[in-house]
XYZ file of C-alpha atoms in Angstrom:
666
model
C 18.090 -10.137 5.331
C 14.300 -10.044 5.669
C 13.917 -9.591 9.437
C 15.568 -6.569 10.953
C 18.003 -6.460 13.857
C 20.431 -4.091 15.456
C 22.879 -4.125 18.348
C 21.691 -2.432 21.508
C 23.837 0.077 23.314
C 21.976 -0.350 26.553
C 20.467 -3.156 28.556
C 17.034 -4.116 27.359
C 14.222 -5.949 29.119
C 13.766 -9.681 28.934
C 10.937 -9.328 26.405
C 13.110 -7.492 23.887
C 15.983 -9.942 24.361
C 13.707 -12.911 23.708
C 12.211 -11.120 20.720
C 15.662 -10.681 19.207
C 16.327 -14.412 19.542
C 12.991 -15.202 17.899
C 13.768 -12.724 15.124
C 17.201 -14.187 14.426
C 15.784 -17.699 14.257
C 12.999 -16.638 11.916
C 15.477 -14.832 9.695
C 17.696 -17.906 9.385
C 14.709 -20.046 8.479
C 13.505 -17.614 5.841
C 16.921 -17.207 4.248
C 17.176 -20.982 3.833
C 14.098 -20.832 1.609
C 14.818 -17.887 -0.660
C 17.402 -16.094 -2.737
C 15.703 -12.716 -2.493
C 17.229 -10.021 -0.317
C 15.434 -6.937 0.870
C 17.061 -3.781 -0.491
C 18.761 -1.622 2.130
C 19.321 2.122 2.007
C 22.952 1.409 2.829
C 23.158 5.053 3.892
C 24.143 5.591 7.557
C 22.661 8.734 9.070
C 19.734 8.947 6.663
C 16.298 9.580 8.192
C 13.075 8.566 6.394
C 9.372 8.119 7.102
C 8.712 5.395 9.647
C 7.056 2.469 7.938
C 6.210 -1.196 8.086
C 4.616 -3.045 5.174
C 0.993 -2.877 4.107
C -1.612 -1.651 6.649
C -0.128 -0.096 9.774
C -1.979 -0.860 13.036
C -0.135 1.198 15.682
C 0.314 0.116 19.301
C 1.984 3.040 21.097
C 3.434 2.148 24.503
C 6.565 2.297 26.654
C 7.755 -1.128 25.536
C 11.195 -1.098 27.160
C 10.114 0.670 30.390
C 12.575 3.532 29.994
C 10.031 6.314 30.495
C 9.360 7.334 26.897
C 6.823 6.082 24.397
C 7.936 3.545 21.816
C 5.870 2.374 18.888
C 4.830 -1.152 18.027
C 3.155 -1.588 14.647
C 1.303 -4.643 13.374
C 1.398 -5.177 9.605
C -0.740 -7.810 7.870
C 0.651 -7.680 4.329
C 3.278 -9.720 2.490
C 6.107 -10.346 2.865
C 6.879 -7.775 5.606
C 4.377 -9.364 7.965
C 4.737 -9.010 11.707
C 4.659 -6.858 14.798
C 7.614 -4.492 14.722
C 9.153 -2.458 17.498
C 10.367 1.062 16.751
C 12.314 2.117 19.812
C 12.240 5.739 20.886
C 15.995 6.198 21.189
C 16.128 9.979 21.392
C 13.316 10.433 23.916
C 10.732 13.165 23.701
C 7.521 13.298 21.703
C 8.988 13.824 18.229
C 11.769 11.259 18.118
C 13.680 9.685 15.291
C 12.800 6.071 15.961
C 15.257 3.214 15.676
C 15.156 0.756 12.815
C 12.316 -1.773 13.118
C 12.805 -4.893 15.189
C 10.623 -7.897 14.340
C 8.928 -9.228 17.475
C 6.498 -11.799 16.143
C 3.793 -12.551 13.630
C 1.177 -9.885 12.979
C -2.085 -10.172 14.901
C -5.221 -9.485 12.909
C -7.556 -6.803 14.294
C -5.355 -6.158 17.336
C -6.327 -3.088 19.366
C -4.748 -1.272 22.304
C -6.716 0.383 25.112
C -5.424 2.283 28.130
C -7.075 1.407 31.427
C -5.671 3.349 34.394
C -2.887 4.428 31.986
C -1.839 0.813 31.418
C -1.899 -0.731 27.933
C -4.313 -3.586 27.370
C -4.512 -5.583 24.157
C -7.602 -7.110 22.567
C -8.655 -9.100 19.526
C -12.204 -10.084 18.589
C -13.763 -11.830 21.573
C -10.671 -11.902 23.795
C -7.992 -10.017 25.692
C -4.328 -10.880 25.146
C -2.603 -11.478 28.471
C 1.114 -11.049 29.175
C 1.391 -9.451 25.771
C 5.107 -8.602 25.879
C 6.024 -12.159 26.700
C 3.461 -14.194 24.747
C 1.817 -11.826 22.216
C -1.279 -13.709 20.973
C -0.607 -17.052 22.662
C -2.392 -16.331 25.942
C -6.002 -15.247 25.510
C -8.721 -14.502 28.018
C -12.200 -14.942 26.469
C -14.388 -11.876 26.906
C -17.535 -12.361 24.856
C -18.458 -14.452 21.791
C -17.176 -12.574 18.759
C -19.705 -14.174 16.436
C -22.550 -12.619 18.433
C -21.644 -9.277 16.883
C -21.036 -10.672 13.424
C -24.536 -12.187 13.287
C -25.800 -8.629 12.962
C -23.603 -7.917 9.914
C -25.276 -8.801 6.616
C -22.509 -8.211 4.091
C -18.771 -8.547 3.745
C -16.778 -7.589 6.846
C -13.120 -6.497 6.957
C -12.733 -4.791 10.364
C -13.617 -6.223 13.780
C -12.080 -3.974 16.438
C -12.557 -4.554 20.184
C -11.671 -1.879 22.746
C -11.869 -1.849 26.540
C -13.438 1.243 28.145
C -15.269 2.142 31.344
C -18.126 3.480 29.271
C -20.441 4.513 32.117
C -17.920 5.326 34.864
C -19.055 2.519 37.171
C -15.542 1.203 37.783
C -15.601 -1.852 35.521
C -14.492 -2.456 31.963
C -17.022 -2.462 29.182
C -16.250 -3.357 25.564
C -16.749 -1.236 22.473
C -16.699 -3.094 19.160
C -16.203 -1.391 15.809
C -17.285 -3.360 12.739
C -17.905 -2.538 9.102
C -20.605 -3.853 6.782
C -20.329 -3.871 2.967
C -23.878 -5.070 2.304
C -24.982 -1.880 0.517
C -21.655 -1.088 -1.099
C -21.330 -4.484 -2.780
C -18.003 -4.421 -4.563
C -17.417 -3.284 -8.128
C -18.893 -2.312 -11.522
C -21.792 -0.261 -10.176
C -21.525 3.074 -12.022
C -24.218 4.453 -14.267
C -23.382 6.074 -17.601
C -22.713 9.384 -15.864
C -20.255 7.957 -13.363
C -22.597 7.904 -10.391
C -22.167 5.035 -7.936
C -25.468 3.183 -7.899
C -24.690 0.944 -4.930
C -24.817 2.259 -1.381
C -22.095 3.465 1.005
C -19.871 1.572 3.370
C -21.168 1.238 6.915
C -19.198 1.378 10.144
C -20.980 0.682 13.427
C -19.930 0.681 17.079
C -21.508 -1.791 19.506
C -21.470 -1.595 23.301
C -20.981 -4.809 25.270
C -21.743 -3.615 28.789
C -20.291 -5.131 31.931
C -23.324 -5.644 34.172
C -22.295 -6.990 37.558
C -19.432 -8.936 36.061
C -21.404 -10.330 33.118
C -21.100 -8.964 29.618
C -24.305 -8.070 27.767
C -24.510 -6.896 24.164
C -26.640 -3.730 24.325
C -26.519 -3.108 20.577
C -25.303 -0.262 18.426
C -24.254 3.022 19.996
C -26.358 5.918 18.764
C -25.323 9.409 17.741
C -27.728 12.215 16.960
C -30.632 9.901 17.735
C -29.716 7.272 15.107
C -27.281 4.391 14.844
C -23.725 5.728 14.719
C -22.600 4.960 11.167
C -19.307 6.027 9.597
C -17.825 5.164 6.196
C -16.452 1.750 7.146
C -13.537 0.825 9.463
C -14.828 2.694 12.558
C -11.866 2.094 14.945
C -13.574 3.578 18.048
C -11.573 5.702 20.505
C -13.198 6.911 23.733
C -11.487 9.757 25.620
C -12.129 13.221 26.984
C -10.901 14.931 23.835
C -12.470 18.327 24.594
C -11.478 18.501 28.266
C -14.981 18.763 29.754
C -14.745 15.675 31.974
C -16.742 13.114 30.006
C -15.833 10.543 27.349
C -16.242 11.624 23.761
C -15.767 9.347 20.768
C -13.536 9.678 17.707
C -13.796 7.065 14.970
C -11.724 6.477 11.905
C -13.122 5.334 8.561
C -12.127 3.441 5.413
C -11.116 6.678 3.737
C -8.976 9.415 5.281
C -11.074 11.425 7.730
C -11.847 11.402 11.468
C -15.394 11.343 12.835
C -16.021 13.407 15.979
C -18.922 12.497 18.263
C -19.270 14.888 21.197
C -20.673 13.527 24.441
C -23.502 15.933 25.210
C -24.694 13.766 28.076
C -22.699 12.984 31.222
C -19.767 10.816 32.162
C -22.163 8.245 33.637
C -24.820 8.475 30.924
C -23.186 9.296 27.595
C -25.274 10.817 24.815
C -23.527 11.410 21.521
C -24.230 14.242 19.140
C -24.417 13.714 15.405
C -20.990 13.083 13.965
C -18.815 15.704 12.327
C -15.494 15.407 10.549
C -12.580 16.813 12.520
C -11.409 20.119 11.075
C -8.908 22.834 11.891
C -8.007 26.212 10.415
C -6.530 24.483 7.344
C -9.728 22.531 6.631
C -10.611 18.897 7.235
C -8.035 16.861 9.138
C -7.153 14.066 6.720
C -4.502 11.407 6.384
C -2.414 11.149 3.223
C -3.885 7.806 2.204
C -6.790 5.677 3.497
C -7.758 2.631 5.587
C -6.653 4.655 8.599
C -6.290 3.235 12.124
C -6.337 5.878 14.914
C -5.324 5.180 18.515
C -6.092 7.645 21.328
C -3.149 8.413 23.641
C -1.623 11.506 25.234
C 1.521 11.148 23.140
C 2.808 14.654 23.899
C 2.163 14.247 27.641
C 0.552 17.671 27.905
C -2.786 16.491 29.324
C -4.571 16.509 25.952
C -5.411 13.192 24.276
C -3.819 12.936 20.821
C -4.202 10.404 18.019
C -1.481 8.108 16.715
C -2.702 6.953 13.326
C -1.646 4.188 10.958
C -2.010 4.560 7.192
C -2.515 1.969 4.451
C 1.040 2.318 3.152
C 2.641 1.358 6.484
C 3.399 4.851 7.760
C 2.242 6.178 11.137
C 1.418 9.794 11.971
C 0.847 11.940 15.048
C -2.351 13.982 15.002
C -1.776 16.313 17.941
C -4.561 17.693 20.128
C -3.818 21.376 20.806
C -6.176 21.528 23.793
C -8.204 24.267 22.146
C -11.914 23.845 21.461
C -13.644 25.887 18.762
C -17.414 25.717 18.341
C -17.546 22.528 20.366
C -14.837 20.731 18.384
C -11.373 19.941 19.763
C -8.646 21.319 17.545
C -6.154 18.815 16.216
C -3.139 19.673 14.116
C -2.774 18.116 10.680
C -0.934 14.765 10.630
C 2.846 14.692 10.963
C 4.390 11.381 9.944
C 6.898 9.802 12.327
C 10.525 9.371 11.267
C 12.996 6.522 11.678
C 16.616 5.662 11.019
C 16.744 4.499 7.398
C 16.985 0.748 6.899
C 14.934 -0.881 4.125
C 14.292 1.087 0.935
C 10.549 1.703 0.783
C 8.101 3.752 -1.256
C 4.552 3.497 0.036
C 2.681 0.315 -0.866
C 2.508 -1.735 -4.079
C 5.771 -0.207 -5.258
C 6.335 -0.306 -9.039
C 10.032 0.373 -9.698
C 11.747 1.049 -13.018
C 15.547 1.027 -13.057
C 17.167 3.765 -15.147
C 20.013 6.271 -14.937
C 17.594 9.153 -14.450
C 20.188 11.866 -13.852
C 22.757 10.502 -16.346
C 25.559 10.263 -13.798
C 26.617 6.742 -14.709
C 24.592 4.629 -12.266
C 21.070 3.207 -12.191
C 18.461 5.024 -10.150
C 14.869 3.991 -9.448
C 11.789 5.769 -10.756
C 8.804 4.320 -8.909
C 5.031 4.508 -8.607
C 2.854 3.256 -5.749
C -0.684 2.688 -4.501
C -1.114 6.323 -3.464
C -0.549 7.472 -7.057
C 2.786 9.203 -6.510
C 5.939 8.906 -8.622
C 9.320 9.129 -6.930
C 12.990 9.414 -7.830
C 15.167 7.226 -5.591
C 18.707 8.306 -6.366
C 21.633 5.907 -6.507
C 24.419 7.721 -4.643
C 27.120 5.260 -5.688
C 28.330 1.847 -4.596
C 29.076 1.119 -0.947
C 30.466 -2.323 -0.046
C 29.195 -3.910 -3.239
C 25.641 -2.479 -3.206
C 24.198 0.933 -4.066
C 23.749 3.631 -1.471
C 20.282 5.164 -1.815
C 18.797 8.570 -1.112
C 15.309 8.918 0.342
C 12.491 8.896 -2.237
C 11.871 12.311 -3.767
C 8.379 12.958 -5.101
C 8.475 14.063 -8.726
C 6.627 17.141 -9.882
C 4.899 18.177 -13.084
C 4.946 21.899 -13.799
C 6.138 22.428 -10.227
C 3.296 20.459 -8.599
C 3.742 17.015 -7.025
C 2.385 14.327 -9.336
C -0.410 12.378 -7.735
C -2.872 10.430 -9.863
C -5.956 9.398 -7.875
C -9.238 7.685 -8.564
C -11.445 10.327 -6.987
C -15.087 9.444 -6.648
C -15.477 7.374 -9.813
C -12.245 6.300 -11.534
C -11.816 3.025 -9.640
C -13.942 0.196 -11.007
C -14.171 -0.956 -7.376
C -16.028 2.156 -6.292
C -15.651 5.446 -4.390
C -14.105 3.739 -1.341
C -10.860 3.740 -3.385
C -10.859 7.494 -3.966
C -7.309 8.126 -2.720
C -5.603 5.268 -4.545
C -3.815 5.780 -7.847
C -1.727 2.657 -8.479
C 0.804 4.357 -10.712
C 2.907 1.965 -12.797
C 5.420 3.225 -15.320
C 8.449 2.989 -17.545
C 11.067 5.502 -18.659
C 12.136 6.158 -22.246
C 12.772 8.937 -24.731
C 9.161 9.156 -25.839
C 9.419 12.171 -28.149
C 12.863 11.431 -29.671
C 14.501 14.585 -28.318
C 17.327 12.780 -26.519
C 15.870 13.176 -23.024
C 14.249 10.548 -20.798
C 10.503 10.938 -20.288
C 8.078 8.989 -18.063
C 5.158 6.937 -19.423
C 2.474 6.088 -16.826
C -0.615 3.944 -16.407
C -2.725 3.984 -13.250
C -6.035 3.181 -11.606
C -7.662 4.950 -14.558
C -6.228 2.601 -17.212
C -5.397 5.760 -19.168
C -1.818 5.906 -20.465
C -0.170 9.325 -20.136
C 3.357 10.688 -20.312
C 5.423 13.467 -18.781
C 7.879 15.218 -21.078
C 11.340 15.962 -19.743
C 11.694 19.714 -20.242
C 14.936 19.845 -18.254
C 18.315 18.437 -19.191
C 19.971 15.013 -19.184
C 21.597 15.673 -15.823
C 18.751 17.653 -14.296
C 15.427 16.224 -15.534
C 12.319 18.338 -15.078
C 8.842 17.214 -16.001
C 6.318 19.192 -17.972
C 2.565 18.936 -18.234
C 0.851 15.554 -18.301
C -0.162 14.552 -21.834
C -1.997 11.555 -23.216
C -0.257 8.883 -25.255
C -1.718 9.090 -28.746
C -2.791 6.241 -31.026
C -3.932 6.412 -34.643
C -7.133 4.396 -34.242
C -8.325 5.110 -37.780
C -11.995 4.475 -38.431
C -12.299 1.571 -36.004
C -13.232 3.712 -33.019
C -11.401 4.116 -29.730
C -11.438 0.914 -27.661
C -11.939 0.806 -23.917
C -12.694 -1.919 -21.372
C -16.378 -2.757 -21.693
C -16.977 -1.885 -18.028
C -15.576 1.659 -18.223
C -18.432 4.119 -17.770
C -16.395 6.960 -19.312
C -15.282 7.382 -22.916
C -11.660 8.070 -23.915
C -10.573 11.297 -25.542
C -9.720 11.189 -29.262
C -6.474 9.259 -29.938
C -6.235 8.201 -26.260
C -4.875 4.837 -25.164
C -7.187 3.438 -22.484
C -6.780 -0.164 -21.412
C -6.917 -2.330 -18.315
C -6.037 -0.592 -15.077
C -2.834 -0.985 -13.049
C -0.838 -2.544 -15.918
C 2.712 -1.693 -16.962
C 3.132 0.455 -20.075
C 6.531 -0.898 -21.141
C 8.233 1.572 -23.474
C 11.066 0.323 -25.681
C 12.213 0.323 -29.293
C 10.938 -3.185 -30.027
C 11.590 -3.177 -33.782
C 14.882 -1.254 -33.584
C 13.784 1.529 -35.948
C 14.824 4.368 -33.655
C 11.308 5.106 -32.347
C 9.990 4.137 -28.914
C 7.161 1.604 -29.085
C 4.858 0.380 -26.322
C 4.252 -3.160 -25.075
C 1.237 -3.547 -22.792
C -2.115 -5.236 -22.266
C -4.970 -4.403 -24.597
C -8.535 -3.978 -23.361
C -9.113 -7.751 -23.354
C -5.935 -8.491 -21.401
C -3.751 -9.746 -24.281
C -0.142 -8.616 -24.320
C 0.117 -6.422 -27.416
C 2.643 -4.503 -29.453
C 1.785 -0.861 -30.127
C 4.214 0.142 -32.876
C 5.406 3.747 -33.111
C 5.423 5.550 -36.435
C 5.607 9.040 -37.791
C 2.597 10.632 -39.467
C 3.719 13.943 -40.848
C 5.322 15.721 -37.914
C 3.410 13.686 -35.314
C 4.588 10.554 -33.521
C 1.738 8.093 -33.060
C 1.167 4.492 -32.045
C -0.504 1.943 -34.254
C -3.346 -0.063 -32.669
C -2.066 -2.957 -30.596
C -1.075 -6.149 -32.398
C -1.152 -9.510 -30.612
C 2.291 -10.795 -31.570
C 3.058 -12.900 -28.487
C 2.167 -16.575 -28.821
C 2.347 -18.861 -25.789
C 3.775 -22.316 -26.498
C 2.398 -24.090 -23.447
C -0.198 -22.140 -21.454
C -1.751 -18.948 -22.753
C -4.249 -17.604 -20.216
C -3.693 -16.233 -16.715
C -5.354 -14.210 -14.008
C -3.888 -11.164 -12.296
C -1.624 -13.284 -10.062
C -0.266 -15.357 -12.948
C -2.387 -18.362 -12.047
C -3.134 -20.388 -15.193
C -6.676 -20.070 -16.535
C -6.132 -21.422 -20.056
C -3.773 -24.380 -20.345
C -3.546 -24.543 -24.139
C -1.221 -22.709 -26.576
C -2.459 -19.427 -28.013
C -2.028 -15.688 -27.949
C -0.643 -14.589 -24.596
C -3.467 -13.310 -22.423
C -1.975 -12.080 -19.175
C -5.359 -11.402 -17.590
C -8.736 -12.705 -18.668
C -10.534 -11.208 -15.656
C -13.210 -8.539 -15.688
C -13.996 -5.461 -13.626
C -11.823 -5.244 -10.500
C -10.096 -8.518 -11.324
C -8.831 -7.165 -14.644
C -5.416 -5.616 -15.221
C -2.980 -5.665 -12.291
C -0.186 -7.127 -14.468
C 3.341 -5.802 -14.077
C 6.240 -6.876 -16.244
C 9.638 -6.040 -17.640
C 11.341 -7.103 -20.857
C 15.009 -8.161 -20.918
C 17.262 -10.937 -22.137
C 17.211 -12.787 -18.824
C 18.973 -15.965 -19.986
C 21.541 -14.249 -22.218
C 20.546 -16.063 -25.395
C 20.124 -12.883 -27.436
C 16.297 -12.816 -27.318
C 14.216 -10.530 -25.067
C 12.216 -12.446 -22.451
C 9.201 -11.252 -20.480
C 9.463 -11.135 -16.680
C 5.975 -10.999 -15.179
C 4.550 -10.655 -11.687
C 3.692 -13.898 -9.899
C 4.448 -15.209 -6.388
C 7.607 -13.177 -6.941
C 8.442 -13.013 -10.665
C 8.246 -15.508 -13.509
C 10.141 -15.582 -16.800
C 8.198 -16.176 -19.982
C 11.081 -17.330 -22.128
C 11.352 -16.092 -25.702
C 12.050 -19.208 -27.779
C 12.097 -17.439 -31.144
C 9.843 -15.879 -33.786
C 7.686 -17.940 -36.148
C 5.686 -16.272 -38.931
C 6.056 -12.927 -37.190
C 4.798 -14.221 -33.850
C 7.074 -14.200 -30.796
C 6.965 -17.622 -29.158
C 7.065 -17.534 -25.355
C 7.120 -20.339 -22.816
C 5.880 -19.963 -19.259
C 8.339 -21.072 -16.580
C 8.315 -21.383 -12.797
C 8.751 -18.469 -10.358
C 12.381 -17.421 -10.072
C 12.668 -18.045 -6.325
C 10.787 -19.482 -3.357
C 10.094 -16.362 -1.332
C 6.485 -15.208 -1.651
C 6.504 -11.473 -2.335
C 2.952 -11.130 -3.619
C -0.271 -10.510 -1.791
C -1.855 -8.320 -4.433
C 0.915 -8.352 -7.023
C 4.597 -7.627 -7.542
C 6.369 -5.373 -10.035
C 9.667 -6.530 -11.600
C 12.405 -4.472 -13.225
C 15.916 -5.459 -14.247
C 19.110 -3.891 -12.910
C 22.824 -4.214 -13.533
C 24.395 -2.561 -10.523
C 27.580 -4.628 -10.768
C 27.879 -3.758 -14.478
C 28.655 -7.300 -15.613
C 26.301 -7.046 -18.576
C 23.873 -9.587 -17.095
C 20.452 -8.328 -15.932
C 19.590 -8.975 -12.286
C 16.133 -8.606 -10.806
C 14.571 -5.980 -8.568
C 10.976 -6.572 -7.491
C 8.671 -4.033 -5.910
C 6.282 -5.706 -3.468
C 2.926 -4.803 -1.965
C 4.711 -3.929 1.289
C 6.400 -1.024 -0.514
C 9.853 -2.560 -0.189
C 12.178 -3.788 -2.911
C 13.673 -7.266 -3.193
C 16.844 -8.095 -5.119
C 17.800 -11.342 -6.861
C 21.053 -12.128 -8.641
C 20.632 -13.630 -12.095
C 21.882 -17.238 -11.968
C 23.245 -16.719 -15.497
C 25.899 -14.387 -14.085
C 27.373 -17.330 -12.136
C 27.948 -19.234 -15.366
C 30.139 -16.583 -16.954
């Protein structure tokens, strides 16, 4: 079931009761429209990282009025969209939260402020009244939102309104955090040395002052004598973080750091020093991912204002204020991610699962990549009431170090703002013909690498990352025309974020590779032996589309005539992003191609003519929309009936399961 519910063991307030009714109704409506089911851990007692879908906007508060702090989280992505309640069941400041309860639709740009210790909720231009009962339905206009946006020249993604008594005069002023992408642009702006030639992201904070009951936009807040400007997504938080009696300011950013602006003026007349990044004895205080959303609250109830911070992958962390101040900077501990009772299987965001019996114990596990660039092993612990019981994701290591592929400052075609993303996508196969399963990986780099299994069949262990080698001959090493960097000799570099599907296509005992070439055509890279070395031949375009041949990254048709199958004809940041699996979906003896779409679409193999595999594009397999960015399909056979079923990784980091209709015909 898509929405999440649980029985209460105590009386809840009217708001929670009504929310449960709304949730049940929404669930029934959604299940009428789809065959997909969200994958459950099916593992009572398991504890995992608290998480919603894509983009966690935390709203910490005592929702059920029982004296401890619960956590509401708004998530904008698909399909796990909504505001979710995580009840603090155990009490205290480091609880194991309950499973998420869907309360209503997500609210874009929602912010929480605490006035006289009471939570207040705002969106651009308005305050949300009676929030527990009506959420976004009852709005009180505050100030025209477009008056701020007129000052923004480029693309804008964040528009965050906070209430604060800025000047200690007893009324509520408004602080507005907005970003501006005018100098950053978007993509394809590296020079030949990998330097970003566009500008940075901007993040400004405006003060709308309450002057005798009338709001007046006084312009951008200054710090160090100039406009306060952080690296996008400012998320302003005013509080006395250093305990000296005035209001300081901590802002987030589009990346992973926190910007500290000390008030060197007074409570009544704030003056902000030049910003610094929060640091402690371990170094800079950083979140694991990016697009962070901090909220100031004394979570630990020790008199020091902490930060509760949402991350891009749906997790939420506590960044605790120790109360100590060193060289004028309050000392915060490094983030600790909140925990919850396990419910829906999740691995970050943009999960890319591959089903395989990794530990050779007779059942199918999941090896999975995600937007953060990690690779995990999600172990199948055996069947429980007709479905697998799953362990928590375990991050895989190479040579004893956790694998994390990241863009850094210049590997993402979309610029340095994507430094912490990796977009790992993978398959598992015996790549070196030694009888052990290895992992083949593509990523944000578009560079295909592999990790050799140096362990055993039952206890895999990964060695050093190595490149996948191709015998390019005298033709030169291809790369996407927009890549500023050149591949190493023999390297396979193609479009980013695309599945490297490893299989023995020609049944000669060697593992081949099926994946996109640099122009976005699905190609066959045949494996062969050259002396003692296993190499790939350059990609051959052997897939011929019978009806439509060209698509974009979301499987929207761009070329409606027959021809070689081009899964993405886009350039720069719109290139790549294609995920697929190969299996005989319709049980006719021929391998079909299951590609990402609204959920997943079968490109049916209708036979081979003159050496070319004929494929026919069909409709999505179900009605439920799983894709915002893209999905990632893999096939499973948990019931061991010999018919492949479908497991799809979604942008929300969850997994969605669909029975193959062919199994009903047996």
